[in-house]
Each structure stands twice: as C-alpha cells, then as structure tokens.
Amino acid sequence: MTTTGSVKSSNGLEWPNIEDTIDGNEIDDESSYPEGGKEAWLVVLGAWCAMIPSMGLLNTLAILQAWISENQLAHLPESTVGWIFSTYAFFLYFTGAQTGPIFDAYPVKVLVIPGSIGMVASIFLFSVSKEFYQYLLSFGVLGGISASLLFNPSLSAVSHWFLKKRALATGIACTAGGTGGVVFPLIILYASPRLGFDWALRIVGFACLAAGLAACCLLKKRLPPNKKAGAAIDLKSLSEPRFATTALATFLIEFAVFIPYTYICSHAIHAGLDRHTAYLLNALLNAGAVPGRALPGYIADRFGTFNTMCITSVACVATILALWYTAGTNAAQVISFSPLFGFWSGAAISLTPVCIGQVCRTEDYGKRSGTAFFLASFGALVGIPIAGAILERNNGSYEGLIIFAGALYLAALIAFVVARGLCVGWRVAVLF
C-alpha cells in the first residue's frame, strides 16, 4: 500500500489518495459497492440479529461472573472462575481463523446455522451446570465456538456490501452486542428471584433462538466464492508492517476491554454498592455501548477509522485511570464510570474489524480478519485470569487490576498511532 498524494476536504483536512496495492493487486473498486439499498441494509439487520446471541452474551459476562462467583462456584478463586469467561472470548476470536476462509469459499449459512444451534445449546447446558468443568465446556468452549460462527461471518458479510459507509454499517450491526448486554442482564436480574437462575438463562436462550433464525434468513454474501483463499491463518501477512501493527493494536485492545466488562459488577460490590445496583451496572455499561458502537462508525466514515480509534483509546485511558481508579467507595463515581466506559469502549468491537479491512483486499477480508482475531484471542484468553490473579495478589483490592487495564489501553493507543503512521504518514490532518 503506497500513498500517492492527498485530497483536501471541505473542512481543510486531507483524505489520503491511496493507491491501495498488496502484492500488486488493487484492494477495492469503490464503484462496485452498493453502499445502501434494501438488500444491503437487510444484511446489516441480519448481522445485528446474529450478534444478539454472540456479542450479547459476551457483554453479559460481568453479571454471570459475579453471580456464579458468589453462588455456584463460591469455593473457587477469582482467577479460576475467570477462565470460564476468558475461554468464551478466546474461542469467539480464535475460531475466526477457521471461519474466515470458510466464509470466503462457501455460503454464509454454512456457518450461521450451526452457530445458532450451538449458541442455544450452550445456554441451556450452562443453565444445568454445577461444576467448574461443566461451565467451562458448555459456556466457554461450546458457547465461544458457536459465537464465532455468528460473529465473524456477520462482520465479513457487511464488508461485502459497504466500503465508504462500512464503519457506519458495522457500527450499527455491532449495537446488537450492547442491546443484548442490556436485555440479558435485566432478564437474569429480574427473572432469577421469581423463576430461578436456571430458567432466567433459558429465557435468554429462547431469545437467542429467535435472533438466530432471523440471522439465517437475512445474512448473505455479495461476492462470488473464493475457494483459492488459502490457509486458515495467513501468517505471511504479518510481514506487511501495516497489517502487523494493526493486528497488534487489535490484540492489545481486546486484551484490555474485557477486564472492565467482566469485573465492573464485582468491583461495585467491593466498593459497597448493594448487589442489585451492582448487577444493574452491567446493563448500564451496555446502554452506553449502544451509541458507543454506532456513533464512532458514523464519525469514522467522515474523519477516518484509525483517527477515531486513537481518540476513543485516549478516552478509555482517561476514563479508567481518572474515574474508575479514583472512585474508591464513591457510589456516584462508580456508577458514572459504567455508561462512560461503555460508550468510549464501543469502538473496540465495531471499528477494529473496519481497521483490518482498510489494510487488505475485500475478497481476502475473511482470512485477514481471522488472522488478526486469532492473535487477539490469546489476549482475550489470558486477560481475565491475569486480572483475577492481580486481584488475589492485592488481597481483593482492585487498584492493581484497574492500573493493568489502563496500561493495556495505553499500549493499544500507541499501536494504533504507529499503524496509522505507517499507512499514511505522521501528519495529524490526514483523515484515515
């Protein structure tokens, strides 16, 4: 990819005029993308439905972790319980390395149908689990793999229909995670006292079944099958500095984002909030994430995806270290952190795939996205248990955990700045 000049926009900033080439091939023909219309937006709706179960449950980790840590698995340390939920996040991204080339070569329903069935089965098995290994296998392994079969094809399908509006379309689809992250915790919180925790989870399972059926009907590809996509993991692509630094930035931000998402409820209980209020913070965080995934996409289409990621990363560092770290037992500060972090962290889910799409050809997007998220999966796997171990080492104090999360976000910010610089140079005015 080589920069050959720039074009001034009406606000005086510059869009790079990039001759996007990788191995001598043009990345995208802008004129071939629908950029809208009934068919394209129905695909976005299908992606939204597919992300309700996959990302909705991912965003419900805080209440699930707090609940089973205090009830079913109260005898186990935080670092051990954390493996259940980090395994879910791990397989969500790790399996993308396999789903990417399958998406490139076959119809999207080959992935979405088994993913929908697996998600429902995972939730129902989770509802009858009693032991650690049962939770790990039902939710962590089966749930994570099934979620990947929904999440990764959804992102790839949207990229087939949008280029200039890709960030906005992806952001709209990703609001499903925030929506599920609001609805699912409320179901668990209010249905559990009346019906029990088991039946509360089954209600969530039925909601996921309906969303999966809709996704199977609406999701489809635009480009013809590319059965020459090659290996599942394109490690050779890491020799390209632009893609390698973008993949590193994705790894770091996925490493960081799940720590607050998982420990927000437990921290609130530690800070002195009653359990009902603490559990509601999970829903409040995701209420902030809904606009936090759509609005950055709208802004990114106008001011650049990498620019937007840098700004949101700065905001996350400030929110974690200036607000969460200093909260102590201040209930107002603890509560206000949830929607603010939810909003600013939303771009970690909605815009990282778009960043990857900017440094590869669309027909190779499935494979490149799978490679980047394959690497990110290891950050997701170890992040929660490491945070739990830090928590135990500090005798239940959350200060070390919060500093760890803030430092990871700072490292992610640096990686995004470097990736942007390698792509278009170091001029601040360039929109990229």
CSV table of C-alpha atoms in Angstrom, one decimal:
chain,number,residue,atom,x,y,z
A,1,MET,CA,0.0,0.0,0.0
A,2,THR,CA,1.6,3.3,-1.1
A,3,THR,CA,0.5,6.8,-0.6
A,4,THR,CA,0.5,8.8,-3.7
A,5,GLY,CA,-1.0,12.1,-2.6
A,6,SER,CA,-3.9,13.6,-0.8
A,7,VAL,CA,-7.2,15.3,-1.4
A,8,LYS,CA,-8.4,18.2,0.7
A,9,SER,CA,-11.9,18.0,2.2
A,10,SER,CA,-14.2,21.0,2.8
A,11,ASN,CA,-13.0,21.3,6.4
A,12,GLY,CA,-9.4,21.7,5.4
A,13,LEU,CA,-8.4,18.2,6.5
A,14,GLU,CA,-7.0,15.7,4.0
A,15,TRP,CA,-8.1,12.3,2.8
A,16,PRO,CA,-5.2,10.3,1.6
A,17,ASN,CA,-5.3,9.4,-2.1
A,18,ILE,CA,-4.1,5.9,-1.6
A,19,GLU,CA,-3.1,3.6,-4.4
A,20,ASP,CA,-4.0,0.5,-2.3
A,21,THR,CA,-2.0,-2.4,-3.5
A,22,ILE,CA,-1.0,-5.6,-1.8
A,23,ASP,CA,1.1,-8.0,-3.9
A,24,GLY,CA,0.4,-5.8,-6.9
A,25,ASN,CA,-3.4,-6.2,-6.7
A,26,GLU,CA,-5.9,-3.4,-6.2
A,27,ILE,CA,-7.7,-3.7,-2.9
A,28,ASP,CA,-11.2,-2.3,-3.7
A,29,ASP,CA,-13.2,-0.9,-6.6
A,30,GLU,CA,-15.3,1.7,-4.9
A,31,SER,CA,-17.9,1.8,-7.6
A,32,SER,CA,-18.9,-1.9,-7.2
A,33,TYR,CA,-20.2,-1.5,-3.7
A,34,PRO,CA,-24.0,-0.9,-3.2
A,35,GLU,CA,-23.4,1.4,-0.2
A,36,GLY,CA,-27.0,1.0,0.7
A,37,GLY,CA,-30.4,-0.1,-0.6
A,38,LYS,CA,-32.9,-2.6,0.8
A,39,GLU,CA,-30.8,-5.7,0.2
A,40,ALA,CA,-27.6,-4.2,1.8
A,41,TRP,CA,-29.4,-2.9,4.9
A,42,LEU,CA,-31.3,-6.2,5.3
A,43,VAL,CA,-27.8,-7.8,5.5
A,44,VAL,CA,-26.9,-5.3,8.3
A,45,LEU,CA,-30.1,-6.3,10.1
A,46,GLY,CA,-29.1,-10.0,9.7
A,47,ALA,CA,-25.7,-9.2,11.1
A,48,TRP,CA,-27.4,-7.4,14.0
A,49,CYS,CA,-29.6,-10.4,14.7
A,50,ALA,CA,-26.5,-12.7,14.6
A,51,MET,CA,-24.7,-10.6,17.1
A,52,ILE,CA,-27.5,-10.6,19.7
A,53,PRO,CA,-26.6,-14.0,20.9
A,54,SER,CA,-22.8,-13.9,20.3
A,55,MET,CA,-21.9,-10.4,21.5
A,56,GLY,CA,-24.9,-10.0,23.7
A,57,LEU,CA,-23.7,-12.9,25.9
A,58,LEU,CA,-20.1,-11.5,25.7
A,59,ASN,CA,-21.4,-8.3,27.2
A,60,THR,CA,-23.2,-10.1,29.9
A,61,LEU,CA,-20.0,-11.6,31.4
A,62,ALA,CA,-20.0,-9.2,34.4
A,63,ILE,CA,-23.3,-10.4,35.8
A,64,LEU,CA,-22.6,-14.1,35.0
A,65,GLN,CA,-19.1,-13.8,36.6
A,66,ALA,CA,-20.4,-12.1,39.7
A,67,TRP,CA,-23.4,-14.4,40.1
A,68,ILE,CA,-21.6,-17.8,39.8
A,69,SER,CA,-18.6,-16.5,41.8
A,70,GLU,CA,-20.9,-15.7,44.7
A,71,ASN,CA,-23.2,-18.8,44.4
A,72,GLN,CA,-22.4,-21.9,42.4
A,73,LEU,CA,-18.6,-21.6,42.4
A,74,ALA,CA,-18.1,-19.5,45.5
A,75,HIS,CA,-15.5,-22.0,46.7
A,76,LEU,CA,-13.1,-21.2,43.8
A,77,PRO,CA,-10.8,-18.2,43.5
A,78,GLU,CA,-11.5,-15.4,41.0
A,79,SER,CA,-8.6,-16.3,38.8
A,80,THR,CA,-10.0,-19.8,38.3
A,81,VAL,CA,-13.6,-18.7,37.6
A,82,GLY,CA,-12.2,-16.2,35.2
A,83,TRP,CA,-11.1,-19.0,32.8
A,84,ILE,CA,-14.7,-19.8,32.0
A,85,PHE,CA,-15.4,-16.4,30.6
A,86,SER,CA,-12.0,-15.8,29.0
A,87,THR,CA,-12.3,-19.1,27.2
A,88,TYR,CA,-15.6,-17.9,25.7
A,89,ALA,CA,-13.8,-14.7,24.4
A,90,PHE,CA,-10.9,-16.8,23.3
A,91,PHE,CA,-12.9,-19.1,21.1
A,92,LEU,CA,-15.0,-16.2,19.8
A,93,TYR,CA,-11.9,-14.8,18.2
A,94,PHE,CA,-9.7,-17.9,17.8
A,95,THR,CA,-12.2,-19.8,15.7
A,96,GLY,CA,-12.3,-16.8,13.4
A,97,ALA,CA,-9.1,-18.1,11.8
A,98,GLN,CA,-11.1,-21.1,10.6
A,99,THR,CA,-14.4,-19.4,9.8
A,100,GLY,CA,-12.7,-16.7,7.7
A,101,PRO,CA,-11.6,-19.0,4.8
A,102,ILE,CA,-14.9,-21.0,5.1
A,103,PHE,CA,-16.8,-17.7,4.7
A,104,ASP,CA,-14.7,-16.8,1.7
A,105,ALA,CA,-15.3,-20.2,0.0
A,106,TYR,CA,-18.9,-21.1,0.9
A,107,PRO,CA,-22.4,-19.6,1.5
A,108,VAL,CA,-22.7,-17.8,4.9
A,109,LYS,CA,-25.5,-20.2,6.1
A,110,VAL,CA,-22.9,-23.0,6.3
A,111,LEU,CA,-21.6,-21.1,9.4
A,112,VAL,CA,-24.6,-19.3,10.7
A,113,ILE,CA,-27.0,-22.3,11.1
A,114,PRO,CA,-24.6,-24.4,13.2
A,115,GLY,CA,-23.6,-21.3,15.1
A,116,SER,CA,-27.2,-20.5,16.0
A,117,ILE,CA,-27.9,-24.1,17.2
A,118,GLY,CA,-24.7,-24.2,19.2
A,119,MET,CA,-25.5,-20.9,21.0
A,120,VAL,CA,-28.9,-22.1,22.2
A,121,ALA,CA,-27.4,-25.5,23.2
A,122,SER,CA,-24.7,-23.7,25.1
A,123,ILE,CA,-27.1,-21.6,27.1
A,124,PHE,CA,-29.3,-24.5,28.0
A,125,LEU,CA,-26.3,-26.6,29.1
A,126,PHE,CA,-25.0,-23.7,31.1
A,127,SER,CA,-28.3,-23.5,33.0
A,128,VAL,CA,-27.9,-27.0,34.3
A,129,SER,CA,-24.2,-26.9,35.0
A,130,LYS,CA,-23.0,-27.3,38.6
A,131,GLU,CA,-19.2,-27.9,38.4
A,132,PHE,CA,-16.4,-25.8,37.1
A,133,TYR,CA,-15.6,-28.1,34.2
A,134,GLN,CA,-19.3,-28.1,33.1
A,135,TYR,CA,-19.4,-24.3,33.0
A,136,LEU,CA,-16.1,-24.3,31.1
A,137,LEU,CA,-17.2,-26.8,28.4
A,138,SER,CA,-20.8,-25.6,28.0
A,139,PHE,CA,-20.2,-21.8,28.0
A,140,GLY,CA,-16.5,-21.3,27.5
A,141,VAL,CA,-15.9,-23.9,24.7
A,142,LEU,CA,-19.2,-24.6,23.0
A,143,GLY,CA,-20.6,-21.1,23.5
A,144,GLY,CA,-17.3,-19.4,22.3
A,145,ILE,CA,-17.0,-21.6,19.2
A,146,SER,CA,-20.7,-21.1,18.3
A,147,ALA,CA,-20.5,-17.3,18.9
A,148,SER,CA,-17.6,-17.2,16.5
A,149,LEU,CA,-19.7,-18.9,13.8
A,150,LEU,CA,-22.1,-16.0,14.1
A,151,PHE,CA,-19.9,-13.0,14.9
A,152,ASN,CA,-17.1,-13.4,12.2
A,153,PRO,CA,-19.4,-14.1,9.2
A,154,SER,CA,-21.6,-11.2,10.2
A,155,LEU,CA,-18.7,-8.7,10.0
A,156,SER,CA,-17.5,-10.2,6.8
A,157,ALA,CA,-20.9,-10.1,5.2
A,158,VAL,CA,-21.4,-6.4,6.0
A,159,SER,CA,-18.0,-5.7,4.4
A,160,HIS,CA,-19.3,-7.2,1.1
A,161,TRP,CA,-22.0,-4.5,0.8
A,162,PHE,CA,-20.3,-1.3,2.1
A,163,LEU,CA,-17.0,0.4,1.6
A,164,LYS,CA,-17.3,4.2,2.2
A,165,LYS,CA,-20.1,3.5,4.8
A,166,ARG,CA,-18.5,0.4,6.1
A,167,ALA,CA,-17.7,1.8,9.6
A,168,LEU,CA,-21.3,3.1,10.0
A,169,ALA,CA,-22.8,-0.1,8.8
A,170,THR,CA,-20.6,-2.2,11.0
A,171,GLY,CA,-21.2,0.0,14.0
A,172,ILE,CA,-25.0,-0.3,13.5
A,173,ALA,CA,-24.7,-4.1,13.4
A,174,CYS,CA,-22.5,-4.1,16.5
A,175,THR,CA,-25.1,-2.2,18.5
A,176,ALA,CA,-26.7,-5.7,18.9
A,177,GLY,CA,-24.0,-6.5,21.5
A,178,GLY,CA,-24.9,-3.5,23.6
A,179,THR,CA,-28.7,-4.3,23.2
A,180,GLY,CA,-28.2,-7.9,24.2
A,181,GLY,CA,-25.9,-6.7,27.0
A,182,VAL,CA,-28.8,-4.5,28.4
A,183,VAL,CA,-31.6,-7.0,27.9
A,184,PHE,CA,-29.9,-10.2,29.0
A,185,PRO,CA,-28.7,-8.9,32.4
A,186,LEU,CA,-32.2,-7.4,33.1
A,187,ILE,CA,-33.8,-10.8,32.3
A,188,ILE,CA,-31.3,-12.5,34.7
A,189,LEU,CA,-31.7,-9.9,37.4
A,190,TYR,CA,-35.5,-9.8,37.5
A,191,ALA,CA,-36.4,-13.3,36.4
A,192,SER,CA,-34.0,-15.1,38.8
A,193,PRO,CA,-35.8,-14.2,42.0
A,194,ARG,CA,-39.1,-15.4,40.6
A,195,LEU,CA,-38.2,-18.3,38.4
A,196,GLY,CA,-34.6,-19.2,39.5
A,197,PHE,CA,-31.3,-18.5,37.8
A,198,ASP,CA,-31.7,-21.6,35.6
A,199,TRP,CA,-34.9,-20.6,34.0
A,200,ALA,CA,-33.7,-17.0,33.6
A,201,LEU,CA,-30.9,-18.3,31.4
A,202,ARG,CA,-33.3,-20.4,29.4
A,203,ILE,CA,-35.4,-17.3,28.6
A,204,VAL,CA,-32.2,-15.8,27.3
A,205,GLY,CA,-31.7,-19.0,25.3
A,206,PHE,CA,-35.1,-18.6,23.7
A,207,ALA,CA,-34.4,-15.0,22.8
A,208,CYS,CA,-31.1,-16.2,21.1
A,209,LEU,CA,-33.1,-18.8,19.2
A,210,ALA,CA,-35.3,-16.2,17.7
A,211,ALA,CA,-32.4,-14.0,16.8
A,212,GLY,CA,-30.5,-16.9,15.2
A,213,LEU,CA,-33.5,-17.8,13.0
A,214,ALA,CA,-33.7,-14.2,11.7
A,215,ALA,CA,-29.9,-14.2,11.0
A,216,CYS,CA,-30.2,-17.4,9.0
A,217,CYS,CA,-32.8,-15.8,6.8
A,218,LEU,CA,-31.2,-12.4,6.2
A,219,LEU,CA,-27.4,-12.8,6.1
A,220,LYS,CA,-25.9,-13.3,2.6
A,221,LYS,CA,-22.8,-12.5,0.7
A,222,ARG,CA,-22.4,-10.4,-2.5
A,223,LEU,CA,-19.1,-11.5,-3.9
A,224,PRO,CA,-18.7,-15.0,-5.5
A,225,PRO,CA,-17.0,-17.8,-3.6
A,226,ASN,CA,-13.2,-17.5,-3.3
A,227,LYS,CA,-12.1,-21.1,-2.8
A,228,LYS,CA,-8.5,-20.1,-3.5
A,229,ALA,CA,-8.4,-18.1,-0.3
A,230,GLY,CA,-5.7,-20.4,1.1
A,231,ALA,CA,-4.7,-21.3,4.6
A,232,ALA,CA,-6.9,-20.5,7.6
A,233,ILE,CA,-4.2,-18.4,9.2
A,234,ASP,CA,-2.3,-16.1,6.9
A,235,LEU,CA,0.9,-15.6,9.0
A,236,LYS,CA,2.7,-14.3,5.9
A,237,SER,CA,0.5,-11.2,6.0
A,238,LEU,CA,2.3,-10.3,9.3
A,239,SER,CA,5.3,-9.4,7.2
A,240,GLU,CA,3.4,-6.4,6.0
A,241,PRO,CA,4.1,-3.7,8.6
A,242,ARG,CA,0.7,-2.0,8.2
A,243,PHE,CA,-1.2,-5.2,8.8
A,244,ALA,CA,1.1,-6.4,11.5
A,245,THR,CA,0.8,-3.2,13.6
A,246,THR,CA,-3.0,-3.1,13.0
A,247,ALA,CA,-3.1,-6.8,14.3
A,248,LEU,CA,-1.0,-5.8,17.3
A,249,ALA,CA,-3.3,-2.9,18.1
A,250,THR,CA,-6.3,-5.2,17.9
A,251,PHE,CA,-4.6,-7.7,20.2
A,252,LEU,CA,-3.9,-5.1,22.8
A,253,ILE,CA,-7.4,-3.5,22.7
A,254,GLU,CA,-9.1,-6.9,23.0
A,255,PHE,CA,-6.7,-7.8,25.8
A,256,ALA,CA,-7.8,-4.6,27.7
A,257,VAL,CA,-11.5,-4.3,27.0
A,258,PHE,CA,-12.7,-7.5,28.7
A,259,ILE,CA,-11.3,-6.6,32.1
A,260,PRO,CA,-13.7,-3.8,33.0
A,261,TYR,CA,-16.5,-5.6,31.2
A,262,THR,CA,-16.0,-8.6,33.4
A,263,TYR,CA,-15.2,-7.0,36.8
A,264,ILE,CA,-17.5,-4.0,36.8
A,265,CYS,CA,-20.1,-5.7,38.9
A,266,SER,CA,-17.7,-7.3,41.3
A,267,HIS,CA,-15.8,-4.0,41.8
A,268,ALA,CA,-19.1,-2.3,42.6
A,269,ILE,CA,-19.9,-4.8,45.3
A,270,HIS,CA,-16.4,-4.4,46.7
A,271,ALA,CA,-17.0,-0.6,46.7
A,272,GLY,CA,-20.0,-1.0,48.9
A,273,LEU,CA,-22.9,-0.9,46.4
A,274,ASP,CA,-25.8,-3.3,47.1
A,275,ARG,CA,-25.9,-6.4,44.8
A,276,HIS,CA,-29.0,-5.3,42.9
A,277,THR,CA,-27.4,-2.0,42.0
A,278,ALA,CA,-24.1,-3.6,41.2
A,279,TYR,CA,-25.7,-6.1,38.8
A,280,LEU,CA,-27.5,-3.2,37.1
A,281,LEU,CA,-24.2,-1.7,36.2
A,282,ASN,CA,-23.7,-4.4,33.6
A,283,ALA,CA,-26.9,-3.2,31.8
A,284,LEU,CA,-25.9,0.5,32.3
A,285,LEU,CA,-22.5,-0.2,30.8
A,286,ASN,CA,-24.1,-1.7,27.7
A,287,ALA,CA,-26.6,1.1,27.5
A,288,GLY,CA,-23.6,3.4,26.9
A,289,ALA,CA,-22.1,0.9,24.4
A,290,VAL,CA,-25.1,1.0,22.1
A,291,PRO,CA,-24.5,4.6,20.9
A,292,GLY,CA,-20.8,3.9,21.5
A,293,ARG,CA,-20.7,1.4,18.6
A,294,ALA,CA,-22.9,3.3,16.2
A,295,LEU,CA,-21.8,6.9,16.6
A,296,PRO,CA,-18.0,6.2,16.2
A,297,GLY,CA,-18.8,4.4,13.0
A,298,TYR,CA,-20.6,7.5,11.7
A,299,ILE,CA,-17.7,9.7,12.8
A,300,ALA,CA,-15.1,7.3,11.3
A,301,ASP,CA,-16.7,7.5,7.9
A,302,ARG,CA,-16.1,11.2,8.0
A,303,PHE,CA,-12.8,11.6,9.9
A,304,GLY,CA,-11.1,8.3,9.5
A,305,THR,CA,-11.3,4.9,11.2
A,306,PHE,CA,-7.8,4.9,12.7
A,307,ASN,CA,-8.2,8.5,13.8
A,308,THR,CA,-11.4,7.6,15.6
A,309,MET,CA,-9.8,4.6,17.2
A,310,CYS,CA,-7.0,6.8,18.6
A,311,ILE,CA,-9.5,9.2,20.1
A,312,THR,CA,-11.6,6.6,21.7
A,313,SER,CA,-8.5,4.8,23.1
A,314,VAL,CA,-7.4,8.1,24.7
A,315,ALA,CA,-10.8,8.5,26.2
A,316,CYS,CA,-10.7,4.9,27.6
A,317,VAL,CA,-7.3,5.5,29.2
A,318,ALA,CA,-8.6,8.7,30.8
A,319,THR,CA,-11.9,7.1,32.0
A,320,ILE,CA,-10.2,4.1,33.5
A,321,LEU,CA,-7.3,5.9,35.3
A,322,ALA,CA,-9.0,9.2,36.1
A,323,LEU,CA,-12.5,8.0,37.0
A,324,TRP,CA,-12.5,4.2,37.8
A,325,TYR,CA,-9.2,4.2,39.6
A,326,THR,CA,-10.0,7.2,41.8
A,327,ALA,CA,-13.6,6.1,42.6
A,328,GLY,CA,-12.9,4.2,45.8
A,329,THR,CA,-16.2,3.9,47.6
A,330,ASN,CA,-17.8,6.8,45.9
A,331,ALA,CA,-21.0,5.3,44.5
A,332,ALA,CA,-21.8,8.1,42.1
A,333,GLN,CA,-18.3,7.8,40.6
A,334,VAL,CA,-18.6,4.0,40.3
A,335,ILE,CA,-22.0,4.2,38.6
A,336,SER,CA,-21.0,7.0,36.2
A,337,PHE,CA,-18.0,5.0,35.1
A,338,SER,CA,-20.2,2.3,33.6
A,339,PRO,CA,-22.0,4.2,30.8
A,340,LEU,CA,-19.0,6.4,30.1
A,341,PHE,CA,-16.6,3.4,29.6
A,342,GLY,CA,-19.4,1.6,27.7
A,343,PHE,CA,-19.6,4.5,25.3
A,344,TRP,CA,-15.9,5.0,24.7
A,345,SER,CA,-15.0,1.3,24.6
A,346,GLY,CA,-17.7,0.5,22.0
A,347,ALA,CA,-15.3,1.2,19.1
A,348,ALA,CA,-13.1,-1.7,20.3
A,349,ILE,CA,-15.8,-4.0,18.9
A,350,SER,CA,-17.2,-2.1,16.0
A,351,LEU,CA,-14.2,-0.4,14.4
A,352,THR,CA,-11.3,-2.9,14.8
A,353,PRO,CA,-12.7,-5.0,12.0
A,354,VAL,CA,-13.0,-1.9,9.8
A,355,CYS,CA,-9.4,-1.0,10.5
A,356,ILE,CA,-8.4,-4.5,9.4
A,357,GLY,CA,-10.5,-4.1,6.3
A,358,GLN,CA,-8.6,-0.9,5.4
A,359,VAL,CA,-5.3,-2.8,5.1
A,360,CYS,CA,-6.4,-5.8,2.9
A,361,ARG,CA,-8.4,-6.6,-0.2
A,362,THR,CA,-12.1,-7.3,0.5
A,363,GLU,CA,-12.0,-10.8,-1.1
A,364,ASP,CA,-9.3,-11.6,1.5
A,365,TYR,CA,-11.0,-9.9,4.4
A,366,GLY,CA,-12.3,-13.2,5.9
A,367,LYS,CA,-8.8,-14.6,6.1
A,368,ARG,CA,-7.1,-11.4,7.3
A,369,SER,CA,-9.8,-10.7,9.9
A,370,GLY,CA,-9.5,-14.3,11.0
A,371,THR,CA,-5.7,-14.0,11.4
A,372,ALA,CA,-5.9,-10.7,13.3
A,373,PHE,CA,-8.6,-12.0,15.7
A,374,PHE,CA,-6.8,-15.3,16.0
A,375,LEU,CA,-3.9,-13.4,17.6
A,376,ALA,CA,-6.3,-11.2,19.6
A,377,SER,CA,-7.9,-14.4,21.0
A,378,PHE,CA,-4.8,-15.0,23.2
A,379,GLY,CA,-5.1,-11.6,24.7
A,380,ALA,CA,-8.8,-12.3,25.5
A,381,LEU,CA,-7.9,-15.7,26.9
A,382,VAL,CA,-5.3,-14.6,29.5
A,383,GLY,CA,-6.6,-11.1,30.2
A,384,ILE,CA,-9.4,-12.0,32.6
A,385,PRO,CA,-7.5,-14.7,34.6
A,386,ILE,CA,-4.4,-12.4,34.9
A,387,ALA,CA,-6.7,-9.6,36.2
A,388,GLY,CA,-8.2,-12.1,38.7
A,389,ALA,CA,-4.7,-13.1,39.8
A,390,ILE,CA,-3.8,-9.5,40.3
A,391,LEU,CA,-6.9,-9.1,42.4
A,392,GLU,CA,-6.0,-12.0,44.6
A,393,ARG,CA,-2.4,-10.9,45.0
A,394,ASN,CA,-3.6,-7.5,46.2
A,395,ASN,CA,-5.9,-9.2,48.7
A,396,GLY,CA,-9.1,-8.1,47.0
A,397,SER,CA,-8.1,-4.6,46.2
A,398,TYR,CA,-9.0,-3.5,42.7
A,399,GLU,CA,-6.3,-0.8,42.3
A,400,GLY,CA,-3.8,-3.1,40.5
A,401,LEU,CA,-6.4,-4.6,38.2
A,402,ILE,CA,-7.5,-1.1,37.2
A,403,ILE,CA,-4.0,0.1,36.5
A,404,PHE,CA,-3.4,-3.1,34.5
A,405,ALA,CA,-6.4,-2.3,32.3
A,406,GLY,CA,-5.4,1.3,31.8
A,407,ALA,CA,-1.9,0.4,30.9
A,408,LEU,CA,-3.1,-2.1,28.2
A,409,TYR,CA,-5.3,0.6,26.7
A,410,LEU,CA,-2.4,3.0,26.6
A,411,ALA,CA,-0.3,0.4,24.8
A,412,ALA,CA,-3.2,-0.1,22.3
A,413,LEU,CA,-3.3,3.6,21.7
A,414,ILE,CA,0.4,3.7,20.9
A,415,ALA,CA,0.0,0.7,18.5
A,416,PHE,CA,-2.9,2.4,16.6
A,417,VAL,CA,-0.9,5.6,16.3
A,418,VAL,CA,2.1,3.6,14.8
A,419,ALA,CA,-0.2,1.7,12.5
A,420,ARG,CA,-1.8,4.9,11.2
A,421,GLY,CA,1.6,6.5,10.7
A,422,LEU,CA,2.8,3.5,8.7
A,423,CYS,CA,-0.3,3.7,6.5
A,424,VAL,CA,-0.5,7.5,5.7
A,425,GLY,CA,2.4,9.2,7.4
A,426,TRP,CA,2.5,11.2,10.6
A,427,ARG,CA,0.6,14.3,9.6
A,428,VAL,CA,-2.3,14.9,12.0
A,429,ALA,CA,-4.6,16.5,9.4
A,430,VAL,CA,-4.8,13.3,7.3
A,431,LEU,CA,-8.2,11.6,7.5
A,432,PHE,CA,-7.5,7.9,7.8
